[in-house]
PDB file of C-alpha atoms in Angstrom:
ATOM      1  CA  GLY T   1      12.705   0.911  12.669  1.00 67.00           C
ATOM      2  CA  ALA T   2      12.252   1.274   8.882  1.00 83.00           C
ATOM      3  CA  VAL T   3      11.947   5.041   8.813  1.00 89.00           C
ATOM      4  CA  VAL T   4      12.045   6.965   5.555  1.00 93.00           C
ATOM      5  CA  SER T   5      12.409  10.725   5.436  1.00 95.00           C
ATOM      6  CA  GLN T   6      11.887  13.220   2.633  1.00 96.00           C
ATOM      7  CA  HIS T   7      13.224  16.705   2.255  1.00 97.00           C
ATOM      8  CA  PRO T   8      11.830  19.222   1.758  1.00 97.00           C
ATOM      9  CA  SER T   9       8.280  18.618   2.930  1.00 95.00           C
ATOM     10  CA  ARG T  10       7.035  21.566   0.898  1.00 96.00           C
ATOM     11  CA  VAL T  11       8.607  23.529  -1.906  1.00 97.00           C
ATOM     12  CA  ILE T  12       7.401  26.349  -4.087  1.00 97.00           C
ATOM     13  CA  CYS T  13       9.348  27.170  -7.206  1.00 95.00           C
ATOM     14  CA  LYS T  14       8.950  29.283 -10.284  1.00 96.00           C
ATOM     15  CA  SER T  15       8.170  27.854 -13.663  1.00 97.00           C
ATOM     16  CA  GLY T  16      11.297  26.874 -15.548  1.00 97.00           C
ATOM     17  CA  THR T  17      13.442  26.159 -12.515  1.00 97.00           C
ATOM     18  CA  SER T  18      14.574  22.768 -11.218  1.00 97.00           C
ATOM     19  CA  VAL T  19      13.770  21.241  -7.866  1.00 97.00           C
ATOM     20  CA  LYS T  20      15.500  18.393  -6.062  1.00 97.00           C
ATOM     21  CA  ILE T  21      13.717  16.169  -3.567  1.00 97.00           C
ATOM     22  CA  GLU T  22      15.660  13.859  -1.276  1.00 97.00           C
ATOM     23  CA  CYS T  23      14.520  10.518   0.068  1.00 96.00           C
ATOM     24  CA  ARG T  24      16.511   8.872   2.844  1.00 95.00           C
ATOM     25  CA  SER T  25      16.222   5.571   4.641  1.00 93.00           C
ATOM     26  CA  LEU T  26      17.280   6.449   8.165  1.00 93.00           C
ATOM     27  CA  ASP T  27      17.795   3.103   9.838  1.00 88.00           C
ATOM     28  CA  PHE T  28      18.178   0.546   7.074  1.00 88.00           C
ATOM     29  CA  GLN T  29      19.857   0.105   3.743  1.00 89.00           C
ATOM     30  CA  ALA T  30      17.437   0.526   0.884  1.00 88.00           C
ATOM     31  CA  THR T  31      18.323  -1.684  -2.026  1.00 85.00           C
ATOM     32  CA  THR T  32      15.360  -0.371  -3.965  1.00 89.00           C
ATOM     33  CA  MET T  33      13.549   2.936  -3.820  1.00 93.00           C
ATOM     34  CA  PHE T  34      10.350   3.935  -5.534  1.00 94.00           C
ATOM     35  CA  TRP T  35       9.007   7.344  -6.494  1.00 96.00           C
ATOM     36  CA  TYR T  36       5.296   8.016  -6.683  1.00 95.00           C
ATOM     37  CA  ARG T  37       3.188  10.950  -7.685  1.00 95.00           C
ATOM     38  CA  GLN T  38      -0.198  11.695  -6.186  1.00 91.00           C
ATOM     39  CA  PHE T  39      -2.656  14.248  -7.500  1.00 86.00           C
ATOM     40  CA  PRO T  40      -5.291  15.689  -5.166  1.00 82.00           C
ATOM     41  CA  LYS T  41      -7.844  13.113  -4.091  1.00 79.00           C
ATOM     42  CA  GLN T  42      -6.269  10.466  -6.310  1.00 84.00           C
ATOM     43  CA  SER T  43      -4.235   7.359  -5.823  1.00 87.00           C
ATOM     44  CA  LEU T  44      -0.490   6.945  -6.018  1.00 90.00           C
ATOM     45  CA  MET T  45       1.016   6.466  -9.428  1.00 92.00           C
ATOM     46  CA  LEU T  46       4.411   4.831  -9.630  1.00 93.00           C
ATOM     47  CA  MET T  47       6.855   6.976 -11.546  1.00 95.00           C
ATOM     48  CA  ALA T  48      10.053   4.983 -11.343  1.00 94.00           C
ATOM     49  CA  THR T  49      11.994   2.310  -9.535  1.00 92.00           C
ATOM     50  CA  SER T  50      15.613   2.805  -8.637  1.00 90.00           C
ATOM     51  CA  ASN T  51      18.238   0.397  -7.429  1.00 86.00           C
ATOM     52  CA  GLU T  52      21.404   1.584  -5.779  1.00 82.00           C
ATOM     53  CA  GLY T  53      24.161   2.186  -8.281  1.00 81.00           C
ATOM     54  CA  SER T  54      22.100   1.613 -11.402  1.00 83.00           C
ATOM     55  CA  LYS T  55      19.836   3.625 -13.648  1.00 87.00           C
ATOM     56  CA  ALA T  56      16.236   4.076 -12.657  1.00 91.00           C
ATOM     57  CA  THR T  57      13.485   2.220 -14.462  1.00 92.00           C
ATOM     58  CA  TYR T  58      10.694   4.570 -15.442  1.00 95.00           C
ATOM     59  CA  GLU T  59       7.057   3.671 -15.867  1.00 93.00           C
ATOM     60  CA  GLN T  60       5.428   4.150 -19.200  1.00 93.00           C
ATOM     61  CA  GLY T  61       4.544   7.764 -19.854  1.00 93.00           C
ATOM     62  CA  VAL T  62       7.014   9.231 -17.358  1.00 95.00           C
ATOM     63  CA  GLU T  63       9.575  11.527 -18.954  1.00 94.00           C
ATOM     64  CA  LYS T  64      12.979  10.377 -17.780  1.00 92.00           C
ATOM     65  CA  ASP T  65      14.639  13.599 -18.911  1.00 94.00           C
ATOM     66  CA  LYS T  66      12.229  15.646 -16.870  1.00 96.00           C
ATOM     67  CA  PHE T  67      12.226  13.538 -13.726  1.00 97.00           C
ATOM     68  CA  LEU T  68      15.845  12.688 -12.999  1.00 96.00           C
ATOM     69  CA  ILE T  69      16.364  10.015 -10.396  1.00 94.00           C
ATOM     70  CA  ASN T  70      19.649   9.228  -8.720  1.00 91.00           C
ATOM     71  CA  HIS T  71      20.193   6.440  -6.211  1.00 88.00           C
ATOM     72  CA  ALA T  72      23.828   6.977  -5.366  1.00 82.00           C
ATOM     73  CA  SER T  73      23.896   5.214  -2.033  1.00 89.00           C
ATOM     74  CA  LEU T  74      21.949   2.629  -0.084  1.00 90.00           C
ATOM     75  CA  THR T  75      20.325   5.335   2.011  1.00 93.00           C
ATOM     76  CA  LEU T  76      19.688   8.162  -0.416  1.00 94.00           C
ATOM     77  CA  SER T  77      17.711   8.647  -3.603  1.00 94.00           C
ATOM     78  CA  THR T  78      16.946  11.977  -5.211  1.00 95.00           C
ATOM     79  CA  LEU T  79      14.274  13.096  -7.633  1.00 97.00           C
ATOM     80  CA  THR T  80      15.000  16.229  -9.632  1.00 97.00           C
ATOM     81  CA  VAL T  81      12.144  17.849 -11.477  1.00 97.00           C
ATOM     82  CA  THR T  82      13.816  19.755 -14.283  1.00 96.00           C
ATOM     83  CA  SER T  83      12.327  22.842 -15.914  1.00 96.00           C
ATOM     84  CA  ALA T  84       9.278  22.565 -13.726  1.00 96.00           C
ATOM     85  CA  HIS T  85       5.902  23.751 -14.957  1.00 96.00           C
ATOM     86  CA  PRO T  86       2.614  24.274 -13.129  1.00 95.00           C
ATOM     87  CA  GLU T  87       1.339  20.895 -14.301  1.00 95.00           C
ATOM     88  CA  ASP T  88       4.180  19.286 -12.346  1.00 95.00           C
ATOM     89  CA  SER T  89       2.635  20.554  -9.126  1.00 96.00           C
ATOM     90  CA  SER T  90       1.796  17.481  -7.116  1.00 95.00           C
ATOM     91  CA  PHE T  91       2.528  15.450  -4.015  1.00 94.00           C
ATOM     92  CA  TYR T  92       5.612  13.319  -4.495  1.00 96.00           C
ATOM     93  CA  ILE T  93       6.130  10.315  -2.242  1.00 95.00           C
ATOM     94  CA  CYS T  94       9.090   7.991  -2.078  1.00 95.00           C
ATOM     95  CA  SER T  95       9.289   4.536  -0.599  1.00 94.00           C
ATOM     96  CA  ALA T  96      12.124   2.195   0.174  1.00 92.00           C
ATOM     97  CA  ARG T  97      12.602  -1.521   0.418  1.00 88.00           C
ATOM     98  CA  GLY T  98      15.499  -3.424   1.894  1.00 79.00           C
ATOM     99  CA  GLY T  99      17.174  -4.383   5.089  1.00 64.00           C
ATOM    100  CA  SER T 100      15.817  -7.349   6.944  1.00 61.00           C
ATOM    101  CA  GLY T 101      12.211  -6.482   6.300  1.00 63.00           C
ATOM    102  CA  ASP T 102       9.638  -8.293   4.223  1.00 70.00           C
ATOM    103  CA  PRO T 103      10.827  -8.290   0.584  1.00 71.00           C
ATOM    104  CA  TYR T 104       7.411  -7.156  -0.577  1.00 75.00           C
ATOM    105  CA  GLU T 105       6.918  -4.370   1.916  1.00 81.00           C
ATOM    106  CA  GLN T 106       7.724  -0.780   1.111  1.00 87.00           C
ATOM    107  CA  TYR T 107       8.293   1.900   3.727  1.00 90.00           C
ATOM    108  CA  PHE T 108       6.942   5.271   2.728  1.00 92.00           C
ATOM    109  CA  GLY T 109       8.276   8.732   3.286  1.00 94.00           C
ATOM    110  CA  PRO T 110       6.029  11.584   4.432  1.00 93.00           C
ATOM    111  CA  GLY T 111       5.839  13.128   0.979  1.00 93.00           C
ATOM    112  CA  THR T 112       6.858  16.425  -0.622  1.00 95.00           C
ATOM    113  CA  ARG T 113       4.309  18.958  -1.788  1.00 95.00           C
ATOM    114  CA  LEU T 114       5.610  20.697  -4.907  1.00 96.00           C
ATOM    115  CA  THR T 115       3.926  23.857  -6.137  1.00 97.00           C
ATOM    116  CA  VAL T 116       5.126  25.432  -9.352  1.00 97.00           C
ATOM    117  CA  THR T 117       4.022  29.013  -9.910  1.00 96.00           C
TER     118      THR T 117
ATOM    119  CA  ALA F   1      -2.063  -8.388 -15.114  1.00 70.00           C
ATOM    120  CA  GLN F   2      -2.596  -7.470 -11.507  1.00 75.00           C
ATOM    121  CA  SER F   3      -5.102  -4.815 -10.524  1.00 84.00           C
ATOM    122  CA  VAL F   4      -6.981  -3.606  -7.491  1.00 90.00           C
ATOM    123  CA  THR F   5     -10.504  -2.256  -7.233  1.00 93.00           C
ATOM    124  CA  GLN F   6     -11.798  -0.396  -4.230  1.00 95.00           C
ATOM    125  CA  LEU F   7     -15.566  -0.073  -4.165  1.00 91.00           C
ATOM    126  CA  GLY F   8     -16.755   3.175  -2.680  1.00 90.00           C
ATOM    127  CA  SER F   9     -14.591   6.261  -2.909  1.00 92.00           C
ATOM    128  CA  HIS F  10     -16.284   7.678   0.177  1.00 95.00           C
ATOM    129  CA  VAL F  11     -17.540   5.782   3.201  1.00 97.00           C
ATOM    130  CA  SER F  12     -19.170   7.438   6.188  1.00 97.00           C
ATOM    131  CA  VAL F  13     -19.809   5.694   9.490  1.00 97.00           C
ATOM    132  CA  SER F  14     -20.831   6.761  12.943  1.00 97.00           C
ATOM    133  CA  GLU F  15     -18.377   6.601  15.779  1.00 97.00           C
ATOM    134  CA  GLY F  16     -18.565   3.136  17.299  1.00 97.00           C
ATOM    135  CA  ALA F  17     -20.021   1.549  14.175  1.00 98.00           C
ATOM    136  CA  LEU F  18     -18.475  -1.185  12.070  1.00 98.00           C
ATOM    137  CA  VAL F  19     -16.027  -0.104   9.399  1.00 98.00           C
ATOM    138  CA  LEU F  20     -15.976  -2.087   6.165  1.00 98.00           C
ATOM    139  CA  LEU F  21     -13.791  -0.992   3.282  1.00 98.00           C
ATOM    140  CA  ARG F  22     -13.899  -3.167   0.197  1.00 97.00           C
ATOM    141  CA  CYS F  23     -11.011  -4.306  -1.960  1.00 96.00           C
ATOM    142  CA  ASN F  24     -11.036  -6.793  -4.816  1.00 95.00           C
ATOM    143  CA  TYR F  25      -7.951  -7.852  -6.660  1.00 91.00           C
ATOM    144  CA  SER F  26      -7.135  -9.421  -9.965  1.00 87.00           C
ATOM    145  CA  SER F  27      -4.013 -11.493 -10.102  1.00 75.00           C
ATOM    146  CA  SER F  28      -2.805 -14.390 -12.161  1.00 70.00           C
ATOM    147  CA  VAL F  29      -0.434 -15.474  -9.417  1.00 71.00           C
ATOM    148  CA  PRO F  30      -0.827 -15.668  -5.634  1.00 72.00           C
ATOM    149  CA  PRO F  31      -1.002 -12.060  -4.566  1.00 80.00           C
ATOM    150  CA  TYR F  32       0.611 -10.141  -1.792  1.00 87.00           C
ATOM    151  CA  LEU F  33      -1.934  -7.642  -0.532  1.00 90.00           C
ATOM    152  CA  PHE F  34      -1.629  -4.576   1.622  1.00 93.00           C
ATOM    153  CA  TRP F  35      -3.786  -1.949   3.248  1.00 96.00           C
ATOM    154  CA  TYR F  36      -2.293   1.479   3.848  1.00 95.00           C
ATOM    155  CA  VAL F  37      -3.710   4.536   5.580  1.00 96.00           C
ATOM    156  CA  GLN F  38      -2.911   8.106   4.622  1.00 93.00           C
ATOM    157  CA  TYR F  39      -3.660  11.139   6.737  1.00 91.00           C
ATOM    158  CA  PRO F  40      -3.820  14.565   5.045  1.00 85.00           C
ATOM    159  CA  ASN F  41      -0.510  15.727   3.613  1.00 81.00           C
ATOM    160  CA  GLN F  42       1.308  12.696   4.927  1.00 85.00           C
ATOM    161  CA  GLY F  43       2.836   9.560   3.492  1.00 86.00           C
ATOM    162  CA  LEU F  44       1.390   6.085   3.751  1.00 90.00           C
ATOM    163  CA  GLN F  45       1.378   3.948   6.859  1.00 92.00           C
ATOM    164  CA  LEU F  46       1.036   0.194   6.622  1.00 91.00           C
ATOM    165  CA  LEU F  47      -2.048  -1.145   8.384  1.00 95.00           C
ATOM    166  CA  LEU F  48      -1.630  -4.807   7.539  1.00 93.00           C
ATOM    167  CA  LYS F  49      -0.451  -7.196   4.863  1.00 90.00           C
ATOM    168  CA  TYR F  50      -1.263 -10.632   3.480  1.00 89.00           C
ATOM    169  CA  THR F  51       1.670 -12.697   2.289  1.00 82.00           C
ATOM    170  CA  SER F  52       0.142 -16.173   1.880  1.00 75.00           C
ATOM    171  CA  ALA F  53       0.169 -17.140   5.528  1.00 74.00           C
ATOM    172  CA  ALA F  54      -3.005 -16.841   7.633  1.00 84.00           C
ATOM    173  CA  THR F  55      -6.031 -15.673   5.663  1.00 88.00           C
ATOM    174  CA  LEU F  56      -7.258 -13.487   8.528  1.00 94.00           C
ATOM    175  CA  VAL F  57      -4.732 -10.758   9.055  1.00 94.00           C
ATOM    176  CA  LYS F  58      -4.694  -8.475  12.051  1.00 95.00           C
ATOM    177  CA  GLY F  59      -3.124  -5.069  11.792  1.00 94.00           C
ATOM    178  CA  ILE F  60      -2.589  -1.957  13.782  1.00 94.00           C
ATOM    179  CA  ASN F  61      -5.251   0.242  15.355  1.00 93.00           C
ATOM    180  CA  GLY F  62      -7.741  -2.628  15.601  1.00 96.00           C
ATOM    181  CA  PHE F  63      -8.053  -3.220  11.868  1.00 97.00           C
ATOM    182  CA  GLU F  64      -8.139  -6.626  10.261  1.00 97.00           C
ATOM    183  CA  ALA F  65      -8.676  -8.045   6.797  1.00 97.00           C
ATOM    184  CA  GLU F  66      -9.601 -11.444   5.450  1.00 94.00           C
ATOM    185  CA  PHE F  67      -8.147 -12.881   2.283  1.00 93.00           C
ATOM    186  CA  LYS F  68     -10.843 -14.758   0.359  1.00 92.00           C
ATOM    187  CA  LYS F  69      -9.438 -16.406  -2.713  1.00 89.00           C
ATOM    188  CA  SER F  70     -12.834 -17.584  -3.957  1.00 90.00           C
ATOM    189  CA  GLU F  71     -14.091 -14.005  -3.947  1.00 92.00           C
ATOM    190  CA  THR F  72     -10.741 -12.407  -4.875  1.00 92.00           C
ATOM    191  CA  SER F  73     -11.326 -10.022  -2.000  1.00 94.00           C
ATOM    192  CA  PHE F  74      -9.335  -8.511   0.831  1.00 95.00           C
ATOM    193  CA  HIS F  75     -11.817  -6.320   2.667  1.00 97.00           C
ATOM    194  CA  LEU F  76     -10.695  -4.200   5.609  1.00 98.00           C
ATOM    195  CA  THR F  77     -12.784  -4.139   8.768  1.00 98.00           C
ATOM    196  CA  LYS F  78     -12.784  -2.635  12.226  1.00 98.00           C
ATOM    197  CA  PRO F  79     -15.502  -3.481  14.752  1.00 97.00           C
ATOM    198  CA  SER F  80     -15.841  -0.004  16.211  1.00 97.00           C
ATOM    199  CA  ALA F  81     -14.874   3.190  14.428  1.00 97.00           C
ATOM    200  CA  HIS F  82     -13.029   5.950  16.212  1.00 96.00           C
ATOM    201  CA  MET F  83     -12.851   9.575  15.185  1.00 96.00           C
ATOM    202  CA  SER F  84      -9.121   9.180  14.634  1.00 95.00           C
ATOM    203  CA  ASP F  85      -9.802   6.573  11.924  1.00 96.00           C
ATOM    204  CA  ALA F  86     -10.933   9.290   9.531  1.00 96.00           C
ATOM    205  CA  ALA F  87      -8.408   9.136   6.694  1.00 96.00           C
ATOM    206  CA  GLU F  88      -7.813   7.822   3.187  1.00 95.00           C
ATOM    207  CA  TYR F  89      -7.316   4.081   2.881  1.00 96.00           C
ATOM    208  CA  PHE F  90      -5.541   2.378   0.017  1.00 95.00           C
ATOM    209  CA  CYS F  91      -5.513  -1.268  -0.919  1.00 95.00           C
ATOM    210  CA  ALA F  92      -2.480  -2.439  -2.887  1.00 93.00           C
ATOM    211  CA  VAL F  93      -1.227  -5.594  -4.556  1.00 89.00           C
ATOM    212  CA  ALA F  94       2.414  -6.468  -5.078  1.00 84.00           C
ATOM    213  CA  TYR F  95       3.587  -7.836  -8.379  1.00 71.00           C
ATOM    214  CA  GLY F  96       6.614  -7.946 -10.578  1.00 62.00           C
ATOM    215  CA  GLY F  97       8.777 -10.657  -9.084  1.00 60.00           C
ATOM    216  CA  ALA F  98      12.105  -9.205  -8.079  1.00 54.00           C
ATOM    217  CA  THR F  99      10.979  -5.620  -8.437  1.00 58.00           C
ATOM    218  CA  ASN F 100       7.891  -6.157  -6.296  1.00 71.00           C
ATOM    219  CA  LYS F 101       6.066  -3.090  -7.487  1.00 83.00           C
ATOM    220  CA  LEU F 102       2.855  -2.053  -5.794  1.00 87.00           C
ATOM    221  CA  ILE F 103      -0.352  -1.311  -7.633  1.00 88.00           C
ATOM    222  CA  PHE F 104      -2.697   0.848  -5.623  1.00 91.00           C
ATOM    223  CA  GLY F 105      -6.438   1.052  -5.649  1.00 92.00           C
ATOM    224  CA  THR F 106      -8.110   4.409  -6.076  1.00 92.00           C
ATOM    225  CA  GLY F 107      -8.570   4.844  -2.365  1.00 94.00           C
ATOM    226  CA  THR F 108     -11.506   5.148   0.010  1.00 96.00           C
ATOM    227  CA  LEU F 109     -12.001   8.226   2.118  1.00 95.00           C
ATOM    228  CA  LEU F 110     -13.415   7.235   5.480  1.00 97.00           C
ATOM    229  CA  ALA F 111     -15.414   9.810   7.406  1.00 97.00           C
ATOM    230  CA  VAL F 112     -16.400   9.146  11.000  1.00 97.00           C
ATOM    231  CA  GLN F 113     -19.403  11.034  12.315  1.00 96.00           C
ATOM    232  CA  PRO F 114     -19.732  11.791  16.032  1.00 94.00           C
TER     233      PRO F 114
END
């Protein structure tokens, strides 16, 4: 149980285009989802927290107009990187919390490797 | 404010040797602590967690960690390393009340030599 999927696993896009990444909780309802960014050989940095049906809460320094997060249902959250640039290239990981699991535990997706050329 | 420090960005052990990965936390309230493992180009997998119950926590794959309040530590150990243990390990602390955000340490890359 508590499986989280991400799609796509890898994406390459051209500078200036937008990319959408999906995060799904497959076997539980995720009341809260988190989006992280990880640069090579570095730790995970929390970008934003989203609760189903409400606006995402962004961490300090994260551009909300550039990284659009939508949590329209209890099983799906999306991250859209708008007008992507090479510096946005990174590994994006989502996590989800909810269901009958531990309230402090987050279940992580496999990540999405974004490369902007 | 909560924070996590992982001493040693790289740790190398021989197969069969003891694994010890260090994690110290800073928290003004009782912490919830986690160890995650990450294999290349993959997400994070929970190894074990401390949520104020037993101070010695056993996890998957033979790993365990001991919560020591006096030392503000939550070190991860495994008696005998296996080649498949080679990965990146992250210690994390939960904070934020209802939001329960995780703060991650900088990670420790474990190499296992044959």
